[in-house]
Backbone as JSON, one array per atom type, in Angstrom:
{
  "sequence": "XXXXXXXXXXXXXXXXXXXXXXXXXXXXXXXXXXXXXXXXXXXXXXXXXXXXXXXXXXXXXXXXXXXXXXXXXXXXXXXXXXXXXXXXXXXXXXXXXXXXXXXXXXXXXXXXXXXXXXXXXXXXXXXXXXXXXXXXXXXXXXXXXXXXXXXXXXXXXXXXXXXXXXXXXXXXXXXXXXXXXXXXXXXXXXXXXXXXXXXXXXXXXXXXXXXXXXXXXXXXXXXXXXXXXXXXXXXXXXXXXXXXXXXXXXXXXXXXXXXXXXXXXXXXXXXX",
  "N": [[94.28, 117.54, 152.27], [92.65, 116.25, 149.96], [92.49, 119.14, 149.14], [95.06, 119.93, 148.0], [95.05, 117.26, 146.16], [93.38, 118.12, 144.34], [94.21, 119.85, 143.33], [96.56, 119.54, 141.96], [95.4, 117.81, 140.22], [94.44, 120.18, 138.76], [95.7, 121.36, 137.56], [97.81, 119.38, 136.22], [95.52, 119.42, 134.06], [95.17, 121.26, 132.68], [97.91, 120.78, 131.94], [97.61, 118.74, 130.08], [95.46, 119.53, 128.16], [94.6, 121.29, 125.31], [96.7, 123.97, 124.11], [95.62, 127.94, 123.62], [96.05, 127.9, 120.41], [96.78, 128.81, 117.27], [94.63, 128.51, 114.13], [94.41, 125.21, 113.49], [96.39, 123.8, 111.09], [95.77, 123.3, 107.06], [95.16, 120.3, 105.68], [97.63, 118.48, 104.48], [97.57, 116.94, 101.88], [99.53, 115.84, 100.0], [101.03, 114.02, 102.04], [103.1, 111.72, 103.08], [101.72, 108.28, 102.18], [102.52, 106.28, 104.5], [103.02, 107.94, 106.84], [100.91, 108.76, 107.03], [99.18, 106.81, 108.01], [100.35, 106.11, 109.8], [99.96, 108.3, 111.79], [96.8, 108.45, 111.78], [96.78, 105.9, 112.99], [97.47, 106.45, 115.62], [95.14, 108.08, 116.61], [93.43, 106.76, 116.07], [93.8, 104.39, 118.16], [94.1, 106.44, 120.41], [91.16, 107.19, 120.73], [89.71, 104.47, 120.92], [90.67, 103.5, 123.17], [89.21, 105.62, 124.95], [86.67, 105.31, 124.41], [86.37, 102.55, 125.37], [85.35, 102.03, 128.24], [82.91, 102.84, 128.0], [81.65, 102.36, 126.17], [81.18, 99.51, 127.06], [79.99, 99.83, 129.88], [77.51, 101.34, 129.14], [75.86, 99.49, 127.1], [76.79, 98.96, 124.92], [78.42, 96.63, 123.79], [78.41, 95.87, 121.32], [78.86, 97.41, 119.62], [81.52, 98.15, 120.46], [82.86, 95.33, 120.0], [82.59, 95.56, 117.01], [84.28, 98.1, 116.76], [86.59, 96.95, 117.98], [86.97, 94.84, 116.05], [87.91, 96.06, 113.83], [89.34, 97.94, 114.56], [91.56, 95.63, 114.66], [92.14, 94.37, 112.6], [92.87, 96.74, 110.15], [95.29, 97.32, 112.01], [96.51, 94.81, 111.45], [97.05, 95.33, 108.53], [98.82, 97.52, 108.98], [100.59, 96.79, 110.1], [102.12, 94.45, 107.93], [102.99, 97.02, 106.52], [101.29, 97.77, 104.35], [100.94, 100.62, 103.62], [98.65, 102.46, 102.27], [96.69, 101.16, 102.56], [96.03, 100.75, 105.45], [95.75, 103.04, 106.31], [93.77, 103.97, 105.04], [91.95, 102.11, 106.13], [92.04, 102.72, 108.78], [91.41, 105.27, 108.99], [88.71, 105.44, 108.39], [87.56, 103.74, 110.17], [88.67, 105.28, 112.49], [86.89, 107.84, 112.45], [84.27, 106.58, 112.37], [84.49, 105.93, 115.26], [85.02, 108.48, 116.12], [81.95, 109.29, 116.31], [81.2, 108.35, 117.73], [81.72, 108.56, 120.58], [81.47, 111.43, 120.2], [78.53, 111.42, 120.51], [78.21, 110.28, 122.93], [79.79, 111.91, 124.99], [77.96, 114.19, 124.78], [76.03, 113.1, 126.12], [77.36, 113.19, 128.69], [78.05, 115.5, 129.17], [75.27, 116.84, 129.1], [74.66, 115.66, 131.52], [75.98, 116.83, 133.45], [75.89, 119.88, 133.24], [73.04, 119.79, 134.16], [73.32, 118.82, 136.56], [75.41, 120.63, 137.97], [73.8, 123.01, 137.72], [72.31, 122.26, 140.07], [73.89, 121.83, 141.63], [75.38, 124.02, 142.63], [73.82, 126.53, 143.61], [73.23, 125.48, 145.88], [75.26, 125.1, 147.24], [75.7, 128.15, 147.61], [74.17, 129.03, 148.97], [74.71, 127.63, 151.3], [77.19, 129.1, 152.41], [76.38, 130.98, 152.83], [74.34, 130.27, 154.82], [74.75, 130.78, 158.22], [74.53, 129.13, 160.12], [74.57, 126.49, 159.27], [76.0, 123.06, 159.3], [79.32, 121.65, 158.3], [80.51, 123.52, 157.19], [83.33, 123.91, 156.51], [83.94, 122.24, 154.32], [83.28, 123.73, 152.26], [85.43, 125.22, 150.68], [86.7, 122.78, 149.27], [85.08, 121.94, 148.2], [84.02, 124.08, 146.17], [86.65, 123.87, 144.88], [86.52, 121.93, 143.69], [84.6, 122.91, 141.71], [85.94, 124.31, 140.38], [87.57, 122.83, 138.92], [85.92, 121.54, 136.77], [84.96, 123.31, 135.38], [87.46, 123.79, 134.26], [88.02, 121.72, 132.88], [85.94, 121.28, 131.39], [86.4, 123.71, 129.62], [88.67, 122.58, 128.46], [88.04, 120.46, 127.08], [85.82, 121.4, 125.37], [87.93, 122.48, 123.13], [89.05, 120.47, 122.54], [87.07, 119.4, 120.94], [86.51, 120.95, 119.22], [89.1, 120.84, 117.45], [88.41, 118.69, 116.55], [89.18, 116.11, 117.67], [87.12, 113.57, 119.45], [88.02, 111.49, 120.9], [89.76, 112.93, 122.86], [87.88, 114.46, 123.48], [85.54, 113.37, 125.22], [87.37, 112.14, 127.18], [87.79, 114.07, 128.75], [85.04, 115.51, 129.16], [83.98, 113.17, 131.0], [86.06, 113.28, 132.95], [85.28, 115.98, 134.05], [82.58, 115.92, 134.99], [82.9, 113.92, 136.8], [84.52, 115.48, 138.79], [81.88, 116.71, 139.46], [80.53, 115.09, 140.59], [82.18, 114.82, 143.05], [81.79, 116.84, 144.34], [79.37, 117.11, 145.08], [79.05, 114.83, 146.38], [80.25, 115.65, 149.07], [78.94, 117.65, 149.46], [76.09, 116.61, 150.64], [77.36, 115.15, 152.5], [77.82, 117.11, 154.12], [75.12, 118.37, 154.97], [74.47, 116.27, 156.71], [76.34, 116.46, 158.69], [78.32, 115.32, 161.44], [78.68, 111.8, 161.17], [78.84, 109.24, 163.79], [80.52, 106.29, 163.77], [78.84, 103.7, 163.6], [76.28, 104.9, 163.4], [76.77, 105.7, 160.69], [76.82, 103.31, 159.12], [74.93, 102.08, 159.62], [73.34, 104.03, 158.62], [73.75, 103.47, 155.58], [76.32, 104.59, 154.61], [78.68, 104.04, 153.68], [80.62, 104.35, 152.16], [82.11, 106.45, 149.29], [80.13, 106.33, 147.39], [77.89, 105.83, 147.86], [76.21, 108.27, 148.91], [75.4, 109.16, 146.51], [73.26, 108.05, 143.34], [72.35, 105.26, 142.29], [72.49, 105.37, 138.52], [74.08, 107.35, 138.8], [76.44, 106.14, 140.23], [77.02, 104.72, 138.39], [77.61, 106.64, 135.91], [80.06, 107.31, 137.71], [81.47, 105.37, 137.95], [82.3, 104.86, 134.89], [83.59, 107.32, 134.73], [85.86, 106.79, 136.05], [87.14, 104.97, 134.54], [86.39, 102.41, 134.81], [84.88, 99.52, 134.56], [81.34, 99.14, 135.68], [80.19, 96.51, 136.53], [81.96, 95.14, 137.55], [82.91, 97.06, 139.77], [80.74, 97.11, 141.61], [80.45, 94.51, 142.38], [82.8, 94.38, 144.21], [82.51, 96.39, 145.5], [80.44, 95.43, 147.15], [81.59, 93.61, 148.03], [83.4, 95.37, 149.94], [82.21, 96.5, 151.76], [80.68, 94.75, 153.14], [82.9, 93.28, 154.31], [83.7, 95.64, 155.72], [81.73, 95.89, 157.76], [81.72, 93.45, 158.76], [83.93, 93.95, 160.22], [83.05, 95.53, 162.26], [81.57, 93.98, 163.78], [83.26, 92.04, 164.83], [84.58, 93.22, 167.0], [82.65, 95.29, 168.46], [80.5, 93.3, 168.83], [78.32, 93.29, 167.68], [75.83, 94.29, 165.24], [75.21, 96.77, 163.28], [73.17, 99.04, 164.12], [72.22, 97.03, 166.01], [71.3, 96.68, 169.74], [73.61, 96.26, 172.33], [72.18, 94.26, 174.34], [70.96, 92.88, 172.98], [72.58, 91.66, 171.07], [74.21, 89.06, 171.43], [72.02, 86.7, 171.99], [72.25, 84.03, 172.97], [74.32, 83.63, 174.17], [73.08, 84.68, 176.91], [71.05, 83.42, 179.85], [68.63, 80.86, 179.27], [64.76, 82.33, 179.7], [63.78, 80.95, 183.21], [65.94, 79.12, 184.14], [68.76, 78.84, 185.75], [71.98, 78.94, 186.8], [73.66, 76.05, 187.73]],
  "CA": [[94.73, 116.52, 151.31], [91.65, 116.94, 149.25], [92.85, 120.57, 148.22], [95.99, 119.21, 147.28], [95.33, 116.51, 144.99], [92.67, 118.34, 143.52], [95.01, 121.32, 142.88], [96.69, 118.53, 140.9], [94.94, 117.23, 139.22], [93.51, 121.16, 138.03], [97.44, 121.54, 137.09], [97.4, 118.16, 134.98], [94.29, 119.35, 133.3], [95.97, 122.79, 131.94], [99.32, 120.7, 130.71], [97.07, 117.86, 129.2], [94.54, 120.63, 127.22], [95.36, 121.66, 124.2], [96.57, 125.69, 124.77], [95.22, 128.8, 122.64], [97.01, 128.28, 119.52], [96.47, 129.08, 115.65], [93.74, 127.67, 113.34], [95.09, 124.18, 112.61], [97.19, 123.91, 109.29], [94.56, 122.13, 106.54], [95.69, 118.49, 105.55], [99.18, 117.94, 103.68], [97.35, 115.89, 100.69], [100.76, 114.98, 99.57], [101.65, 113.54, 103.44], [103.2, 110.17, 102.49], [100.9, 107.29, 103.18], [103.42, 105.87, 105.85], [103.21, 108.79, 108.25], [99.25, 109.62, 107.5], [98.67, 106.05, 108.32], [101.38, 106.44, 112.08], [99.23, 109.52, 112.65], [95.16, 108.0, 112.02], [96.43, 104.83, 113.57], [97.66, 106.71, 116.65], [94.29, 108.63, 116.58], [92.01, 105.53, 116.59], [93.93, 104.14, 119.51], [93.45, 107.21, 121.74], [89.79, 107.37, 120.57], [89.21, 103.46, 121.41], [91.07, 103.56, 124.68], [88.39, 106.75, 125.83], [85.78, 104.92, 124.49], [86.07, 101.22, 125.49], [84.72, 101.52, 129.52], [81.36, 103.86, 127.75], [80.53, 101.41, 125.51], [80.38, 98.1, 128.03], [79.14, 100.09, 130.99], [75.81, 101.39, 128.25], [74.85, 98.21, 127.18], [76.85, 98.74, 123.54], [79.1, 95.43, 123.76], [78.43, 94.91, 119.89], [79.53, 98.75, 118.58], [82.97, 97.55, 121.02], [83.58, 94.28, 119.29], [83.32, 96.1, 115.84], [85.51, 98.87, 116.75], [87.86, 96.36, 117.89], [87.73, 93.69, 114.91], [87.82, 96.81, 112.79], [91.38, 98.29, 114.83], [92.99, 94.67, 115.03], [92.22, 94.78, 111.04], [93.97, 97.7, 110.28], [96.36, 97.23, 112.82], [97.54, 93.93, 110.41], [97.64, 96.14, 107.26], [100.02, 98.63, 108.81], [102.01, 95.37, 110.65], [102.73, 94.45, 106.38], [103.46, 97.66, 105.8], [100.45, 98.09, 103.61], [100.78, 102.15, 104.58], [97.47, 103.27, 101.98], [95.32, 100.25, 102.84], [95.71, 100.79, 106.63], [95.96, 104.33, 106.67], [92.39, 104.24, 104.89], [91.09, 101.49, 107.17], [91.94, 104.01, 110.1], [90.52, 106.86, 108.67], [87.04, 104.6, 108.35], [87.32, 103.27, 111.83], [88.41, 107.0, 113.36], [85.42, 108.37, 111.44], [83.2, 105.66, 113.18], [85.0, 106.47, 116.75], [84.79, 110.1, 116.68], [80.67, 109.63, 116.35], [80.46, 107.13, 118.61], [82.65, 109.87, 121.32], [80.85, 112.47, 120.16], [77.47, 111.23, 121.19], [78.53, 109.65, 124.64], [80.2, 113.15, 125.39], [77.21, 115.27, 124.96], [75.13, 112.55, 127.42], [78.38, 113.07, 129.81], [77.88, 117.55, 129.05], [74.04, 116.97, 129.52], [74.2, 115.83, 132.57], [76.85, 118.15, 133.72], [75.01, 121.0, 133.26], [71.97, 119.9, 135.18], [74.1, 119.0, 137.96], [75.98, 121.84, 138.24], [72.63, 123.92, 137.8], [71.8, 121.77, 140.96], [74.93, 121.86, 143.14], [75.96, 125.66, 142.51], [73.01, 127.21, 144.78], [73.23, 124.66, 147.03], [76.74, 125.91, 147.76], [76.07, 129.5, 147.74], [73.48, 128.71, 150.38], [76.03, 126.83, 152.64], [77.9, 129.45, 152.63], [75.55, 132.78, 153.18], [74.0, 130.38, 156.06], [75.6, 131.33, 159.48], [73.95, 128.21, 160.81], [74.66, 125.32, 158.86], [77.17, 122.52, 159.12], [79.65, 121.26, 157.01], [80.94, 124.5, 155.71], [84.64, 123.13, 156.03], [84.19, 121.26, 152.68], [82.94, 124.9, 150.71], [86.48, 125.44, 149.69], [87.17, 121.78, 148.37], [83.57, 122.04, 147.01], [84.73, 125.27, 145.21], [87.5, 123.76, 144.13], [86.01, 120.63, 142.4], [83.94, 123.08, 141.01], [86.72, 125.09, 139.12], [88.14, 122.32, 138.06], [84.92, 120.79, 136.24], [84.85, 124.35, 134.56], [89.03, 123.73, 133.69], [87.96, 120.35, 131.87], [84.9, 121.57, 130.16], [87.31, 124.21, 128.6], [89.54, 122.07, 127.72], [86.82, 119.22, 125.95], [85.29, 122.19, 124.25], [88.82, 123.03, 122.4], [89.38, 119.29, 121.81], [86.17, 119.45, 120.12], [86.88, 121.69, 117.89], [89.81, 120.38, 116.9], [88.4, 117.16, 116.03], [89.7, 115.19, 119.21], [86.51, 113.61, 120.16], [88.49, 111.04, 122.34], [90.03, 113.99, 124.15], [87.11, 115.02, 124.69], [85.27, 112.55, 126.09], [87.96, 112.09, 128.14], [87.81, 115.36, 129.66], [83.78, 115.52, 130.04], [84.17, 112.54, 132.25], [86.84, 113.95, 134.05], [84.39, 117.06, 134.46], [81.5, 115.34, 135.95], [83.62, 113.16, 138.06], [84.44, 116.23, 139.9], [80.47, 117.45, 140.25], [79.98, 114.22, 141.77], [82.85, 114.83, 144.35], [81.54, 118.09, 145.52], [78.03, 116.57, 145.73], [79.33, 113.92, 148.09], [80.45, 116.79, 149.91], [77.3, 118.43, 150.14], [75.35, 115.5, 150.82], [77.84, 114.77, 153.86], [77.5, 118.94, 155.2], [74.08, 118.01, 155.39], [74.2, 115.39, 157.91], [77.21, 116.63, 160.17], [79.85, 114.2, 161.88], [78.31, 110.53, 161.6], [79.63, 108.29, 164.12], [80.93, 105.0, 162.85], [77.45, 102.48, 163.84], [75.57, 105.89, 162.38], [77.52, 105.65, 158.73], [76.73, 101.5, 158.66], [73.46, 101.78, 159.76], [72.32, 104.58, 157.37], [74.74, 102.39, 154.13], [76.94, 105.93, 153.92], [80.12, 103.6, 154.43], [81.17, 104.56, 150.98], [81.38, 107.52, 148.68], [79.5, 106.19, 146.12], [76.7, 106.12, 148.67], [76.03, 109.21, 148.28], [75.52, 109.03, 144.84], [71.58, 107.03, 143.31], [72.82, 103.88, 141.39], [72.62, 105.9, 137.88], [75.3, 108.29, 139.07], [77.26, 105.29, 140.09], [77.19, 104.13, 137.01], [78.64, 107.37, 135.56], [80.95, 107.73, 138.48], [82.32, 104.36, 137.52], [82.63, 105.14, 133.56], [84.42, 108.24, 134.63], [87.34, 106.65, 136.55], [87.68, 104.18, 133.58], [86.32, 100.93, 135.49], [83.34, 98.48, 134.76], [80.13, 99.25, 136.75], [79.4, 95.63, 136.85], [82.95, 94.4, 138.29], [83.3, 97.5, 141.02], [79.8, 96.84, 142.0], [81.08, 93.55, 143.32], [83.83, 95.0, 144.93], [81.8, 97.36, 146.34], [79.85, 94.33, 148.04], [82.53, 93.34, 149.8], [84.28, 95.93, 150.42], [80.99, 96.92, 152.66], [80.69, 93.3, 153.95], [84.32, 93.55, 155.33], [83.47, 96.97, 156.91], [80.63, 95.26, 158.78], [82.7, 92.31, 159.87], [85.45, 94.75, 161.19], [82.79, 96.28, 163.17], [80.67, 92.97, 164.63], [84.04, 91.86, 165.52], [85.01, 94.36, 167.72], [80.97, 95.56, 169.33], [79.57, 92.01, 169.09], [76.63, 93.66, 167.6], [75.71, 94.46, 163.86], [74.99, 97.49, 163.09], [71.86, 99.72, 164.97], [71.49, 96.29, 167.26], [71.45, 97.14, 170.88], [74.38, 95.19, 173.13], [71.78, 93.47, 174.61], [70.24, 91.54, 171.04], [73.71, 91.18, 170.13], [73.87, 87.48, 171.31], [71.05, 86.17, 172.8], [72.67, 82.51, 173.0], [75.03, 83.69, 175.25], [72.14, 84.64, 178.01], [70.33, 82.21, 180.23], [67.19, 81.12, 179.14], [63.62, 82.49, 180.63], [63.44, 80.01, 184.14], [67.19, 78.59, 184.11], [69.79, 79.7, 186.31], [73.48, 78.55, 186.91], [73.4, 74.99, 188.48]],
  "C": [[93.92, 116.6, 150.02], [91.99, 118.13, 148.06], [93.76, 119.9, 147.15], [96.14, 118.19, 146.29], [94.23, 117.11, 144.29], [93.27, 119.45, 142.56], [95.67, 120.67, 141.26], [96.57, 118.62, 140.03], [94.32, 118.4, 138.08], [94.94, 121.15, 137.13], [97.58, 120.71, 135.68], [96.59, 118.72, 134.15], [94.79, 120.45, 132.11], [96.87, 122.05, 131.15], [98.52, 119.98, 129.55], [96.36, 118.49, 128.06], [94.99, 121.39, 126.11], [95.44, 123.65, 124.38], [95.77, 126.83, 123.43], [96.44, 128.65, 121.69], [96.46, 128.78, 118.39], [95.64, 128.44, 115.56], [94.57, 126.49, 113.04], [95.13, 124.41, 110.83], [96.25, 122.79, 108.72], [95.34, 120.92, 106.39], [96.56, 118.72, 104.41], [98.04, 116.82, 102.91], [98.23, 115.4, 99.98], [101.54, 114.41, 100.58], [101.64, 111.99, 102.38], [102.33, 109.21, 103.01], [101.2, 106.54, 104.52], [103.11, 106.95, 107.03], [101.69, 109.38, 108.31], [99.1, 107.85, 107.96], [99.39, 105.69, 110.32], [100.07, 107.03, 112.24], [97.65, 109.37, 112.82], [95.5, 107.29, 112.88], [96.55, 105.02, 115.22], [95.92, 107.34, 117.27], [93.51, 107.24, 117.43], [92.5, 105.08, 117.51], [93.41, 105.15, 120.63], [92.08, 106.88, 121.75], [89.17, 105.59, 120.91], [89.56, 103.31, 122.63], [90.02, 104.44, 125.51], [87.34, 105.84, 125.73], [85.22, 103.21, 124.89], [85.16, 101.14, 127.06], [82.97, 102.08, 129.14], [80.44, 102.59, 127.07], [80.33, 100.22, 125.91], [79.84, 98.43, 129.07], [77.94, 100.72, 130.24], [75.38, 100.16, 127.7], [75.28, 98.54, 124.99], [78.32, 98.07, 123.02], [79.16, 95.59, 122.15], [79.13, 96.43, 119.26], [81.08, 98.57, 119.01], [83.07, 96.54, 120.21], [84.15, 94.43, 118.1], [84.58, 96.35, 115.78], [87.02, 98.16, 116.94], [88.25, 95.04, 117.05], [88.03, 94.5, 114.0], [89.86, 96.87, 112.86], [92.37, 96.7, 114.19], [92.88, 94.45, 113.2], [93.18, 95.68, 110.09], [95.46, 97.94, 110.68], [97.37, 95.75, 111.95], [97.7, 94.61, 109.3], [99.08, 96.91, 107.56], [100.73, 97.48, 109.29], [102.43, 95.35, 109.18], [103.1, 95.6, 105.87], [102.46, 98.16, 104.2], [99.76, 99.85, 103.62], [99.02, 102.92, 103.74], [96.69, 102.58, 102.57], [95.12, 100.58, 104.54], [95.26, 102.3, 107.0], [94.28, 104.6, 106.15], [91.11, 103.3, 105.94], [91.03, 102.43, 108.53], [91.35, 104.96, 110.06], [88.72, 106.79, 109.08], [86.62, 104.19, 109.79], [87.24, 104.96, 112.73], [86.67, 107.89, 113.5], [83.98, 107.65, 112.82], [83.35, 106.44, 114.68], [84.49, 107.03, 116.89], [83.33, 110.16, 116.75], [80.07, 108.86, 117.65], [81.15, 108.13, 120.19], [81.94, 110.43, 121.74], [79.43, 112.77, 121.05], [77.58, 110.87, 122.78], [79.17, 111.11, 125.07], [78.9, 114.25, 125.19], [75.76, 114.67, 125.9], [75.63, 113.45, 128.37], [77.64, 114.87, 130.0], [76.5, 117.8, 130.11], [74.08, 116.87, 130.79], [75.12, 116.17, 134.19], [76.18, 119.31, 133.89], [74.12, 120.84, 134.26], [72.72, 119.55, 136.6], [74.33, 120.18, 138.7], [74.92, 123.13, 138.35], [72.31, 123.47, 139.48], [72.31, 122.11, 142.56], [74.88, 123.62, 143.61], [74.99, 126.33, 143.8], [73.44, 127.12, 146.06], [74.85, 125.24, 148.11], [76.87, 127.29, 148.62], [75.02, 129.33, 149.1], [73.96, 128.46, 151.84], [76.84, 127.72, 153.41], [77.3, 130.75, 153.12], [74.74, 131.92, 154.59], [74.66, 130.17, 157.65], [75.94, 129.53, 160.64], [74.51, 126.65, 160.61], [75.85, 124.83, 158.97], [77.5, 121.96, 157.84], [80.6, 122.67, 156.66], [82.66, 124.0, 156.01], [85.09, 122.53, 154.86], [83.8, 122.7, 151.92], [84.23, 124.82, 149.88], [87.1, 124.21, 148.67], [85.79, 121.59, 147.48], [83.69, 123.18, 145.78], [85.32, 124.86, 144.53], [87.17, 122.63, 142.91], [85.21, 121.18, 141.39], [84.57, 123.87, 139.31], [87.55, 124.42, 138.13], [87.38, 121.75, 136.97], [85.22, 122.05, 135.37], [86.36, 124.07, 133.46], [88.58, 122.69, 132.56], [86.61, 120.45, 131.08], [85.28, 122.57, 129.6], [88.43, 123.04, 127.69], [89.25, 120.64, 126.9], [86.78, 120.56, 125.04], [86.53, 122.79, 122.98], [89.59, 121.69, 121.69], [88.47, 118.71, 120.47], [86.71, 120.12, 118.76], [87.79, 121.49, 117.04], [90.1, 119.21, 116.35], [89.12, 115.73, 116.69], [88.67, 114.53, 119.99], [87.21, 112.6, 121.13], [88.65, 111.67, 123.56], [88.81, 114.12, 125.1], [86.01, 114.4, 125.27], [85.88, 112.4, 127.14], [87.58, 113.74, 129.52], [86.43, 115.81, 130.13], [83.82, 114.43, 130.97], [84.65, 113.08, 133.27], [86.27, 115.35, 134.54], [83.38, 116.68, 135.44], [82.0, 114.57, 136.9], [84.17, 114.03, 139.31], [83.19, 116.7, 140.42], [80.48, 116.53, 141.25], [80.71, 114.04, 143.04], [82.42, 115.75, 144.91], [79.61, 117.68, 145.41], [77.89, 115.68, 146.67], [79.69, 114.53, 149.36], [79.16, 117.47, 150.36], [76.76, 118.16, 150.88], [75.82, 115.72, 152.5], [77.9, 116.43, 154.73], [76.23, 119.08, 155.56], [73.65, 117.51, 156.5], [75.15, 115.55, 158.94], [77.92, 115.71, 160.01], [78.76, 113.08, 162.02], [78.97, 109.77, 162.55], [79.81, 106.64, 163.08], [79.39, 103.76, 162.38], [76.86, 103.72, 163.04], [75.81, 105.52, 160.79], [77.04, 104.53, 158.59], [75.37, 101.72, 158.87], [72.66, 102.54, 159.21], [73.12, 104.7, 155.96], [75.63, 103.8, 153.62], [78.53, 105.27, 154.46], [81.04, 104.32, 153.3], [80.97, 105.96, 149.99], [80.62, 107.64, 148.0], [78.03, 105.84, 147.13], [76.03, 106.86, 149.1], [75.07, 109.92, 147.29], [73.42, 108.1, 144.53], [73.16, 106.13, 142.35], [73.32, 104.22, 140.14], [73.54, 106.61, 137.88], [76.43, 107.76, 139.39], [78.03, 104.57, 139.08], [78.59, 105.2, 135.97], [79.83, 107.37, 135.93], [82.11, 106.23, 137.93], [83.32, 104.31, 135.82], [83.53, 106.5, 133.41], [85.63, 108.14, 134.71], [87.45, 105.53, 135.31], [87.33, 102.67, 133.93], [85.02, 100.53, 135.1], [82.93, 98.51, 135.65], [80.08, 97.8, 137.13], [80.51, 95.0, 137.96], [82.91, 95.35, 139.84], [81.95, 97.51, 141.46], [79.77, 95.77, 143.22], [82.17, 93.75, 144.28], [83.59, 95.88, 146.23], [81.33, 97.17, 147.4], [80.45, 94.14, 148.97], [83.51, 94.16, 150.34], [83.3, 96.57, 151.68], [80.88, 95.79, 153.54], [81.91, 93.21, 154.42], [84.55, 94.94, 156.27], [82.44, 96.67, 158.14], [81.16, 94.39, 159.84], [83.58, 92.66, 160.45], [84.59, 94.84, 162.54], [81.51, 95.34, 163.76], [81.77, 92.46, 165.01], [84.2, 92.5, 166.98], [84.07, 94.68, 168.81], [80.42, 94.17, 169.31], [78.25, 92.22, 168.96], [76.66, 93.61, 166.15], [75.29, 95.91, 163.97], [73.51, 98.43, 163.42], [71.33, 98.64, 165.73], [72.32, 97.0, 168.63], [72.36, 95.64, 171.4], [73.89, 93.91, 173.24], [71.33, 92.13, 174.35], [71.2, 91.29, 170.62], [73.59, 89.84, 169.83], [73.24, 86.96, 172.53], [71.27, 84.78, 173.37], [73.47, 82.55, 174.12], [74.23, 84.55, 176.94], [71.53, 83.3, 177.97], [68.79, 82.29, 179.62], [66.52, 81.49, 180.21], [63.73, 80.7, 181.9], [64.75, 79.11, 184.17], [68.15, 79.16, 184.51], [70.74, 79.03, 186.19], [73.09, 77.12, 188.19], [74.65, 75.11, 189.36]]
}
């Protein structure tokens, strides 16, 4: 299943990517203001849509509020039909965007690279030793790995073409695969957990796995607030627990016996 939606999603990544074409054509300086102000204002949307989950999961709430009293600004010029005034407010806002992108995409690269410096061995190891478990996941570990390569081609050509939304978008979507074939690793490491095993050493989840910091990413990758799926996270762990004290009448690494002590006789008290 794994293979398969990762195949996917490598598929997606190719149509979405901009292909080998020509040098872009320079700028039409006689483009009417009406259709250069469509074509920024479409711009700054993509480029605030990539960048709205980066800048409240870093702790830059106030460069978001701008960007978006700047857009909904703009966004009333072109509503009147004001096609130079908006079309230059977009340009000013884009401008802003693309730096604000730019920088959050070469965190995302950075720590891509060292990953991937990290995992890669680790792999080739897995696989040259005779011994080790786990190797069942190499090939979906492989594969997450070719696709991270697919989407750091296809950032680096958005780059260039002055797309830093794209490409933000697409270093996320790069590192969001290291961190799937590192959950993989992680779990070829430790073998088949049983169920009380997984709860009782907190590996209920994938993001458990993962340190807190990488969570963080992992969250800013799929497009969601760290702080909300955090909570989610809570209970989605606290309802895995209560499935499984239902059921054993224990908690997790207690023995039968300590389950419930209330329901034994006390020391010196028998059945009257």
């Amino acid at each position: 299943m794994l293979v398969a939606l990762t195949s996917s999603y490598s598929q997606e990544a190719s149509k979405t990517a901009p292909k080998d074409s020509p040098e872009p054509k320079p700028t039409n300086t006689n483009v009417d203001p009406k259709s250069k102000a469509y074509s920024l204002r479409k711009k700054s949307w993509i480029a605030l849509r990539y960048l709205r989950t980066s800048l409240l999961n870093f702790g830059k709430k106030t460069d978001w509020d701008t960007s978006l009293a700047d857009y909904a600004k703009a966004e009333s010029s072109f509503q009147r039909g004001e096609w130079e005034s908006a079309g230059n407010q977009f340009q000013t806002l884009k401008t802003k965007l693309d730096q604000l992108a730019e920088a959050q995409a070469k965190e995302v690269f950075n720590r891509s690279d060292a990953l991937e410096k990290d995992i890669q061995p680790k792999i080739v190891d897995l696989k040259l030793n005779t011994e080790a478990p786990g190797k069942q996941y190499i090939p979906v570990m492989e594969k997450h790995l070719q696709i991270y390569r697919d989407t750091w081609q296809a950032a680096k050509l958005e780059r260039e073409i002055g797309n830093q939304g794209q490409n933000l978008y697409f270093a996320k979507q790069g590192l969001l695969q290291l961190y799937k074939a590192k959950i993989l690793l992680e779990k070829s490491k430790e073998g088949k957990l049983e169920s009380e095993e997984k709860l009782s050493k907190n590996k209920v989840l994938e993001t458990d796995y993962l340190t807190p910091e990488e969570v963080k990413y992992w969250d800013d990758c799929l497009e969601v607030l760290n702080e909300s799926e955090e909570k989610n996270r809570q209970k989605e762990k606290q309802a895995i627990i209560s499935v499984y004290q239902s059921r054993t009448g224990k908690k997790p690494g207690e023995s039968k016996s300590n389950a419930n002590p209330a329901n034994s006789a006390p020391s010196g008290e028998g059945k009257k």
